[in-house]
Short mmCIF file of C-alpha atoms and ligand atoms in Angstrom, two decimals:
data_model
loop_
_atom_site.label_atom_id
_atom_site.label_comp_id
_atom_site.label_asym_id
_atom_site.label_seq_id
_atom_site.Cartn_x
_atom_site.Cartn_y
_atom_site.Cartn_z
CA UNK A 68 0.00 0.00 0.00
CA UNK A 69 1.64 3.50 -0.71
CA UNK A 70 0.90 5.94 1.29
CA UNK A 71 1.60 9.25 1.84
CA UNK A 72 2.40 11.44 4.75
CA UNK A 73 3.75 14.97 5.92
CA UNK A 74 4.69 15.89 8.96
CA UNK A 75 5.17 19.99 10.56
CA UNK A 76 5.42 21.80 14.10
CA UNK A 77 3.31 24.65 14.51
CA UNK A 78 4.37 26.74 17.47
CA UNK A 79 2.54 28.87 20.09
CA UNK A 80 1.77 32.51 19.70
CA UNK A 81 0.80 34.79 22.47
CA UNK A 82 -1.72 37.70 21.20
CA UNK A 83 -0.41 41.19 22.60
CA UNK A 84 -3.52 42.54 20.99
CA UNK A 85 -6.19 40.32 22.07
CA UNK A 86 -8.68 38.63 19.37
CA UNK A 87 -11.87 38.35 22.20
CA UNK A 88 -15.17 38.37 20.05
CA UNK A 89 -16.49 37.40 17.16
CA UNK A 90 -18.77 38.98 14.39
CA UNK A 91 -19.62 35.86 12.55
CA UNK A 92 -19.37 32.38 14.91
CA UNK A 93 -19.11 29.76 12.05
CA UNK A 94 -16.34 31.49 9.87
CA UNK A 95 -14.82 32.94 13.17
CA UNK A 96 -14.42 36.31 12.09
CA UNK A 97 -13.44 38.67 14.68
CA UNK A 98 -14.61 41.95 15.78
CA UNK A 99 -10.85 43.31 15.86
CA UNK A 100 -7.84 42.80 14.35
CA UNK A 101 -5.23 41.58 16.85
CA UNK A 102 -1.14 41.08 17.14
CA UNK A 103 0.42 38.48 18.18
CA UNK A 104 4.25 36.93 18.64
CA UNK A 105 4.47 33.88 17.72
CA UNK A 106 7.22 31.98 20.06
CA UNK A 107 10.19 29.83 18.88
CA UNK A 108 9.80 25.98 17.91
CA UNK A 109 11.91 24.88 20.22
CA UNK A 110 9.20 25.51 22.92
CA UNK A 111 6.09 25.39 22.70
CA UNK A 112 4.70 23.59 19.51
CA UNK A 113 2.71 21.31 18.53
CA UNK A 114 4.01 18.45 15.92
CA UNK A 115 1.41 16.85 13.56
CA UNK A 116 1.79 14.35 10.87
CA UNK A 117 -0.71 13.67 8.41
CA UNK A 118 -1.29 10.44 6.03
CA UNK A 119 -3.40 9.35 3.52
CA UNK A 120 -4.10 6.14 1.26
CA UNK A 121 -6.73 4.74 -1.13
CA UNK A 122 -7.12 1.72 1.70
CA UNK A 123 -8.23 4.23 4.77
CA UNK A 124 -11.50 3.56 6.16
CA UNK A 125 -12.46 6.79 8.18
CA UNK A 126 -10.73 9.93 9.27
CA UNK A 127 -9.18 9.27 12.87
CA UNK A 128 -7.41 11.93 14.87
CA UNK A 129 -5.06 10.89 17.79
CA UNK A 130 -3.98 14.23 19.84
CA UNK A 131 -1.46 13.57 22.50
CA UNK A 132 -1.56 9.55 22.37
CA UNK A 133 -5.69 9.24 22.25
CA UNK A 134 -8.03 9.30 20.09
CA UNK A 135 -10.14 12.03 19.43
CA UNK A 136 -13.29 13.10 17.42
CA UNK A 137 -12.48 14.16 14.41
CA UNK A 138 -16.18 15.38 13.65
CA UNK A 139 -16.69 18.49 15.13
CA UNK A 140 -17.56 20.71 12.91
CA UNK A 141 -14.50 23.30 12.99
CA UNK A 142 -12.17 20.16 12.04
CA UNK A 143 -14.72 19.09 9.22
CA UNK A 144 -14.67 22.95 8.03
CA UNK A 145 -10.92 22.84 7.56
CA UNK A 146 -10.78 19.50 5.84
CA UNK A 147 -13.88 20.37 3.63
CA UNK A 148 -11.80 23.63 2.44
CA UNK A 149 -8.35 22.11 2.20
CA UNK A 150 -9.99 19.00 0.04
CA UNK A 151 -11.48 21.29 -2.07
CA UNK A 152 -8.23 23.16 -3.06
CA UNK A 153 -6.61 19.89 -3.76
CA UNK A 154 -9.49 18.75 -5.95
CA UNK A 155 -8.55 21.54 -7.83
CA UNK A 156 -5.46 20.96 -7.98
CA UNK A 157 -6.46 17.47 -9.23
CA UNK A 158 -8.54 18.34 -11.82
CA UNK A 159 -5.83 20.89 -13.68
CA UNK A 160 -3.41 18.08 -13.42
CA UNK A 161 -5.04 14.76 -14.47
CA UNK A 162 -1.43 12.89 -13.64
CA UNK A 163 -1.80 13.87 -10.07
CA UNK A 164 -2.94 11.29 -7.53
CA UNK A 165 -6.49 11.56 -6.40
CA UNK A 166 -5.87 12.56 -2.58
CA UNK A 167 -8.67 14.80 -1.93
CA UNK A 168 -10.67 11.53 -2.37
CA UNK A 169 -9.08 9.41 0.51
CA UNK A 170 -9.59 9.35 4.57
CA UNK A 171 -6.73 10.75 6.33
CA UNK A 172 -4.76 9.86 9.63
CA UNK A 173 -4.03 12.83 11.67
CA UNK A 174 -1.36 12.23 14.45
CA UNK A 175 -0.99 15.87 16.99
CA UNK A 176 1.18 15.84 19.97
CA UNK A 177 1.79 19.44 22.19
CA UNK A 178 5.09 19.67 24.23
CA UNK A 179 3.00 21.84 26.39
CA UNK A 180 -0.90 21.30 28.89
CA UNK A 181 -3.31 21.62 26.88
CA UNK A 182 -6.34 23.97 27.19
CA UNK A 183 -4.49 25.94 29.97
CA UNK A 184 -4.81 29.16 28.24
CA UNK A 185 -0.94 28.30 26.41
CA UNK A 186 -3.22 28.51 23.26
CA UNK A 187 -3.00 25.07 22.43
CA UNK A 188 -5.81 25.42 20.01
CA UNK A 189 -4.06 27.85 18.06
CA UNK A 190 -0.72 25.76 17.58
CA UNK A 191 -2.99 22.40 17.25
CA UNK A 192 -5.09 24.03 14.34
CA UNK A 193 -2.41 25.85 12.89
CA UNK A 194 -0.59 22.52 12.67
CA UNK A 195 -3.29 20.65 11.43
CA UNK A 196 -4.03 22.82 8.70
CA UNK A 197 -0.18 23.34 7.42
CA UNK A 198 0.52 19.05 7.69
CA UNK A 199 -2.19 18.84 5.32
CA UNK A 200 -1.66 21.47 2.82
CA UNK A 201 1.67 20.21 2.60
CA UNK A 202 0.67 16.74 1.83
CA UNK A 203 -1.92 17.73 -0.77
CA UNK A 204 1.71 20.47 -2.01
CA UNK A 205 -0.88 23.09 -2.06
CA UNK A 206 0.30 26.31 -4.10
CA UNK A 207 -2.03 28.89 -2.11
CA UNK A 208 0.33 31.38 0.33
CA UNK A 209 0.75 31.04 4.09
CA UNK A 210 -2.17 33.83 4.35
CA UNK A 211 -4.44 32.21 2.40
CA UNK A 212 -3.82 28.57 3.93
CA UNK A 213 -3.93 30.94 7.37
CA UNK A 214 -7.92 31.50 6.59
CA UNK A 215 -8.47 27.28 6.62
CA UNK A 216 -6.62 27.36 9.88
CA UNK A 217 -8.86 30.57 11.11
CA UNK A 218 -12.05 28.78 10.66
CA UNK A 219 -10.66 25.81 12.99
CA UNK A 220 -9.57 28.37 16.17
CA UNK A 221 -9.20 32.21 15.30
CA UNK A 222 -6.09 32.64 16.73
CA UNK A 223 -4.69 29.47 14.94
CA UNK A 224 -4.31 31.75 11.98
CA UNK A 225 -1.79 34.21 12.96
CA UNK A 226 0.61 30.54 13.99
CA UNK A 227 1.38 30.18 10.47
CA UNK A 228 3.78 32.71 11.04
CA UNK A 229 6.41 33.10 12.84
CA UNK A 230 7.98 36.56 14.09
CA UNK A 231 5.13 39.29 14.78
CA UNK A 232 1.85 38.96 13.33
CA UNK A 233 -0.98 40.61 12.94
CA UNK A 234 -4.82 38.93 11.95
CA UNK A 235 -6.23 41.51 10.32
CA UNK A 236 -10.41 41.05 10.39
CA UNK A 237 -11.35 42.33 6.81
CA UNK A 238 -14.82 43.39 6.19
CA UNK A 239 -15.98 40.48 3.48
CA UNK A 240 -18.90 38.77 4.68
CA UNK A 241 -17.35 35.76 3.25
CA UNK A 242 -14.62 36.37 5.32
CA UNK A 243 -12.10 36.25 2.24
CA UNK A 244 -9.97 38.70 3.33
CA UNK A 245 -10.12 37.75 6.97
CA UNK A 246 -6.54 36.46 7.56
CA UNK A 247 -3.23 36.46 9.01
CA UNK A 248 -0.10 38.96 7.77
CA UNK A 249 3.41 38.90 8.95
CA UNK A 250 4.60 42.38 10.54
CA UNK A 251 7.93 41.37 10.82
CA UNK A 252 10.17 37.93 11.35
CA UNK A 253 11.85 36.94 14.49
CA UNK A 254 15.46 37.82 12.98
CA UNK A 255 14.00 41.36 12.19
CA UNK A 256 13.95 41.98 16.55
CA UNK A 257 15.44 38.74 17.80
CA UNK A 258 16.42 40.56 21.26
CA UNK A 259 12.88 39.89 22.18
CA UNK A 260 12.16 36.98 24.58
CA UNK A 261 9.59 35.53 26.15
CA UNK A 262 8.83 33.27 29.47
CA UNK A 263 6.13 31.57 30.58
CA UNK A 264 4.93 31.67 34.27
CA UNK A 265 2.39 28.53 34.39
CA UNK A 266 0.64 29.98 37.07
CA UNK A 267 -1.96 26.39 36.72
CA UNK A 268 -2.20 24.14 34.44
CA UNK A 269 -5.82 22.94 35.23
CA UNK A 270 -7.85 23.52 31.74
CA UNK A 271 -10.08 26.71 32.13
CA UNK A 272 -13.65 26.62 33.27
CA UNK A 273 -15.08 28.86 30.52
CA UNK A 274 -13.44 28.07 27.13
CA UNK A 275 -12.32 31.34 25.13
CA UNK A 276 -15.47 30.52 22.42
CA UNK A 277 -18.14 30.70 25.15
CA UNK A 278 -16.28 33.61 26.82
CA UNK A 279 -15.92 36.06 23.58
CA UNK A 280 -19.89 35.09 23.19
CA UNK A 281 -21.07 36.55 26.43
CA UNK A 282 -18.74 39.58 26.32
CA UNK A 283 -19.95 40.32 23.04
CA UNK A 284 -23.81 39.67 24.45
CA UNK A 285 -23.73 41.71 27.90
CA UNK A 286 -20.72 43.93 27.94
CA UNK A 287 -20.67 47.77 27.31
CA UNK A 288 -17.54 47.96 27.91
CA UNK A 289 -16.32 45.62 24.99
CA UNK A 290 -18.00 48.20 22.32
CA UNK A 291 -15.38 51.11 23.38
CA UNK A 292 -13.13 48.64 23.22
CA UNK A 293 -13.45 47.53 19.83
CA UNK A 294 -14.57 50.77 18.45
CA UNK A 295 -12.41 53.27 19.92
CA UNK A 296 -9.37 51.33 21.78
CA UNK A 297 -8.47 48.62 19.50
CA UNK A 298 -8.38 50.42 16.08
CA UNK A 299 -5.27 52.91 17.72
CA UNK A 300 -3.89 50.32 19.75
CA UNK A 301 -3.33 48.23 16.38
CA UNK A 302 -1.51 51.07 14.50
CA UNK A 303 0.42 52.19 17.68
CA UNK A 304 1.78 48.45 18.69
CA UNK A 305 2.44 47.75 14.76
CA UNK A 306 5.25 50.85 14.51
CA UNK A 307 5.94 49.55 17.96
CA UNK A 308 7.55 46.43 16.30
CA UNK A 309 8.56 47.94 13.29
CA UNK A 310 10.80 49.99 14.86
CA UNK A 311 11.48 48.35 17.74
CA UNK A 312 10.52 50.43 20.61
CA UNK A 313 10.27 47.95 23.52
CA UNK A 314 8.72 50.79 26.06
CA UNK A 315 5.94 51.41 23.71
CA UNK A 316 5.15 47.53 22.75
CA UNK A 317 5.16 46.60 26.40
CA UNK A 318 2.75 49.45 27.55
CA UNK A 319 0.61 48.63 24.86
CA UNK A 320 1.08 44.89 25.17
CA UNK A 321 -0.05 45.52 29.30
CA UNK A 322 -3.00 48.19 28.62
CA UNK A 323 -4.04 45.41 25.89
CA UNK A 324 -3.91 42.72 28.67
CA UNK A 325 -5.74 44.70 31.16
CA UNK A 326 -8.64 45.68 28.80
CA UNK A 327 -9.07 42.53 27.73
CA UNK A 328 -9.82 41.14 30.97
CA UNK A 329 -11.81 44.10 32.35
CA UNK A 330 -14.20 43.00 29.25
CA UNK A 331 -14.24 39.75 30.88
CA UNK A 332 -14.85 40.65 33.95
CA UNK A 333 -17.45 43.41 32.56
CA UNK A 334 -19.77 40.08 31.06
CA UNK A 335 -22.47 38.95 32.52
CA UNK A 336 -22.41 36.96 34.69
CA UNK A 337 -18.45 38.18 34.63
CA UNK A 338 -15.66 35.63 33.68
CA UNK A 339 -12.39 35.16 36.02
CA UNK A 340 -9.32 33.54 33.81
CA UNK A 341 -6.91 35.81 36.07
CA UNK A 342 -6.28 34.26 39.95
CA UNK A 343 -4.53 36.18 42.70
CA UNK A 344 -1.21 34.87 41.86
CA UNK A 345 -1.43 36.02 38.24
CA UNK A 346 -2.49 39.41 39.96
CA UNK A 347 0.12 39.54 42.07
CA UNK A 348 2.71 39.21 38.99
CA UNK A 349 1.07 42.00 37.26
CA UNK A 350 1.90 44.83 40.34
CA UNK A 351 5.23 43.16 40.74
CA UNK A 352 5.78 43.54 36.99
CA UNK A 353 4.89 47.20 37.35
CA UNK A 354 7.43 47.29 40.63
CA UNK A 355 10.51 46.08 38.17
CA UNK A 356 9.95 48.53 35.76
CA UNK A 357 9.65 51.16 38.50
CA UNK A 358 12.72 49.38 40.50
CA UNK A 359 15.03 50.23 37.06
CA UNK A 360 13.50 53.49 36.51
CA UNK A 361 12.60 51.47 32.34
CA UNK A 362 10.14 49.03 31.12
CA UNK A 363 12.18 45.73 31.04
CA UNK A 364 9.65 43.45 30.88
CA UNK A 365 5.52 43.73 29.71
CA UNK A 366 3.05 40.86 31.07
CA UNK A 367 0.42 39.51 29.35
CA UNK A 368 -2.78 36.75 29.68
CA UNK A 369 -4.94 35.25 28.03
CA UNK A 370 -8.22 33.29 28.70
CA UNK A 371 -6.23 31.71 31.81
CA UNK A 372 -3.94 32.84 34.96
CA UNK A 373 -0.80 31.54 33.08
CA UNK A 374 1.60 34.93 32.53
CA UNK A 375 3.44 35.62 29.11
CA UNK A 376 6.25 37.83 29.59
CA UNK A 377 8.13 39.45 27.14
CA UNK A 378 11.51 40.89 27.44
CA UNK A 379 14.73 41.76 25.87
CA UNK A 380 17.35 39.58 26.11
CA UNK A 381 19.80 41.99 27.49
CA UNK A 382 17.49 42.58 30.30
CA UNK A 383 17.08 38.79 31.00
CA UNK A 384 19.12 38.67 34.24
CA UNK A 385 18.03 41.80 35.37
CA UNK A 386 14.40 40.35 35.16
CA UNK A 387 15.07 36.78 36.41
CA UNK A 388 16.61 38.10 39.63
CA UNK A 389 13.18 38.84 40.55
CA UNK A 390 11.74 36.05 38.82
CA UNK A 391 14.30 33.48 41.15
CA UNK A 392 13.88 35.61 44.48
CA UNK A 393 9.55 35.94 43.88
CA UNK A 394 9.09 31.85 42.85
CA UNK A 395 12.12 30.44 44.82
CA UNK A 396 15.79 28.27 43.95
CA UNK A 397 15.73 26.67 40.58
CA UNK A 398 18.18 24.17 40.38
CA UNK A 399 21.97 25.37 40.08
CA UNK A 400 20.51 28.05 41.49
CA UNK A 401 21.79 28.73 45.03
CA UNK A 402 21.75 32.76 45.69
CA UNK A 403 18.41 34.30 47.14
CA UNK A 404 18.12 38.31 47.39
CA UNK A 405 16.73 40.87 48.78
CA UNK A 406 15.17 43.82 46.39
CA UNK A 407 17.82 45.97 47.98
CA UNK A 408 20.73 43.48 46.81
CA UNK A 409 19.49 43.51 43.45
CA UNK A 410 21.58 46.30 42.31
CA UNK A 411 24.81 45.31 43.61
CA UNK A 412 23.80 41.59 41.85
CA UNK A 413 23.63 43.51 38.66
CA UNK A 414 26.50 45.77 38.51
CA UNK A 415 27.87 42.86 39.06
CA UNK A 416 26.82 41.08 35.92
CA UNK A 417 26.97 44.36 34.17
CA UNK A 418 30.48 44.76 34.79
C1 LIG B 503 -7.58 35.28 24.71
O1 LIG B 503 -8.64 31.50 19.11
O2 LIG B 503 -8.97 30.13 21.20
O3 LIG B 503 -6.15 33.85 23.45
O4 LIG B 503 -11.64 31.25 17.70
O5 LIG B 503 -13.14 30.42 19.49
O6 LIG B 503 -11.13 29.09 18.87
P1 LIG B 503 -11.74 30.47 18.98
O7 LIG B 503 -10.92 31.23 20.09
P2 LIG B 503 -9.38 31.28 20.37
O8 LIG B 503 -9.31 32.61 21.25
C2 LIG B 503 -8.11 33.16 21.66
C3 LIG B 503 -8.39 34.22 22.64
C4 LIG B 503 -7.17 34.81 23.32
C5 LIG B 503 -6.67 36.03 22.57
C6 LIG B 503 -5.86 35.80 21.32
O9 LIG B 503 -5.19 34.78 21.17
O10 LIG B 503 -5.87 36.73 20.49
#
């Protein structure tokens, strides 16, 4: 039996301007555009390998070792679409073997918990949708293959990327023009860095879908925030990147943060993804950046208590002085310090 297979990682990316609502719930359009960074392979990712052979019975998914419905109807909505553009491919090339007719075998594993606001849907769909286009050697561009992976999760869209990207919403009612850009790649800032504080990795009680659908419902708040806050914020954090001005992509990336979760907790009944600890690492963010008299490091979070922090990598030790002294000793890691110690610690590293 031949059959044929493709394999890709699709990493994580961590929105710094939050996609939270949607105008149309089937094609998942949004009611913003939104920004995101997408982080490096190496850490989080999720690999997927694809198959497919005239002898397949059914389409199976396995995702992290078990197997998993395959017919929901986002995952059917990416197949149907990525079929289709390989039946077209099919029928300008006669020569070409007849894949879009055959079941497939989807195989996803994360390196990360899954559904603990790490975006795992966004790195599972993104993967998913890229395994497959390359094993049907689809000619359409990452943005256009970035609208298959869109309808699966939203933010899955802008993890076809890597570097900074931005989703912008488009106005088609189609939802044609609804896709994912690249701002700029990783090697265009690569000083920037980013750590994950997994805060809990318990999956979240209200799933970002069913979240976005009751802010958008009962929230008053969430219509300045698309209308008047959003719209700036985009252009502001975009030039941000571009020209990489760290104290101006961090304040936005916080303010961003923050309004985002005062929308949550302005729904009705209001939604908590933030717990004490992950407020407790928002003031102490605040404190570093007053401590050094700059903005070393910006916080972010998405629909759980798990902090995103981005830095640059100059800064790093500066930043994980705190980071050691606030969550304890990490192995090889023997020196514990008082705030006032800090600056004689980093002369010292300075020098
Ligand atoms: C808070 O992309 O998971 O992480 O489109 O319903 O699958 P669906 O939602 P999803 O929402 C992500 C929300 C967010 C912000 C973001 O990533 O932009």
């Amino acid at each position: 039996m031949t059959i044929y297979t493709a394999s890709v990682t699709a990493p994580v990316n961590i929105a710094t301007l939050k996609y939270w609502g949607k105008r149309d719930t089937k094609l998942n359009l949004p009611t913003n555009s939104s920004i995101s960074v997408t982080l490096s392979q190496d850490d989080l990712r999720t690999l997927t390998s694809a198959a497919t052979a005239p002898e397949f019975e059914r389409d199976t998914l396995w995702l992290n070792g078990e197997p998993h419905s395959i017919d929901n109807e986002r995952t059917q909505n990416c197949l149907r679409d990525l079929r289709q553009l390989r039946k077209e491919l099919e029928s300008k090339d006669t020569s070409l073997p007849t894949l879009s007719q055959w079941k497939l075998h989807i195989v996803s594993e994360n390196n990360f918990p899954t559904a603990a606001g790490l975006a795992s849907s966004a790195a599972g769909f993104a993967a998913l949708v890229s395994a497959i286009a390359k094993l049907y050697q689809l000619p359409q561009s990452t943005s256009e293959i970035s609208r298959i992976a869109r309808k699966g999760s939203g933010s899955a869209c802008r993890s076809l990327f890597g570097g900074y990207v931005a989703w912008e919403m488009g106005t088609a009612e189609d939802g044609h023009d609804s896709m994912a850009v690249q701002i700029a790649d990783s090697s265009d800032w690569p000083q920037m860095k980013a750590c994950v504080l997994v805060v809990s990795d318990i999956k979240k009680d209200v799933s970002s879908t069913q979240g976005m659908q009751l802010t958008v419902a009962t929230s008053e708040l969430f219509k300045e925030r698309i209308e008047h806050v959003v719209p700036k914020r985009f252009e502001v954090m975009r030039k941000a990147i571009v020209e990489k001005d760290f104290a101006s992509f961090a304040k936005e990336t916080m303010m961003d943060s923050n309004s985002f979760h005062a929308t949550c907790l302005d729904s009705f009944p209001p939604i908590f993804y933030m717990n004490d600890t992950s407020k407790h690492i928002i003031s102490w963010c605040h404190s570093i950046n007053q401590f050094y008299g700059e903005t070393i490091v910006a916080y972010t979070f998405d629909a759980g208590p798990n902090a995103v922090l981005y830095y640059l990598a100059e800064n790093e030790l500066k930043l994980f002085a705190f980071i050691y002294k606030l969550f304890g000793s990490v192995p090889g890691w023997d020196k514990k310090f008082t705030v006032g110690q800090l600056e004689a610690f980093n002369q010292q590293f300075e020098s």
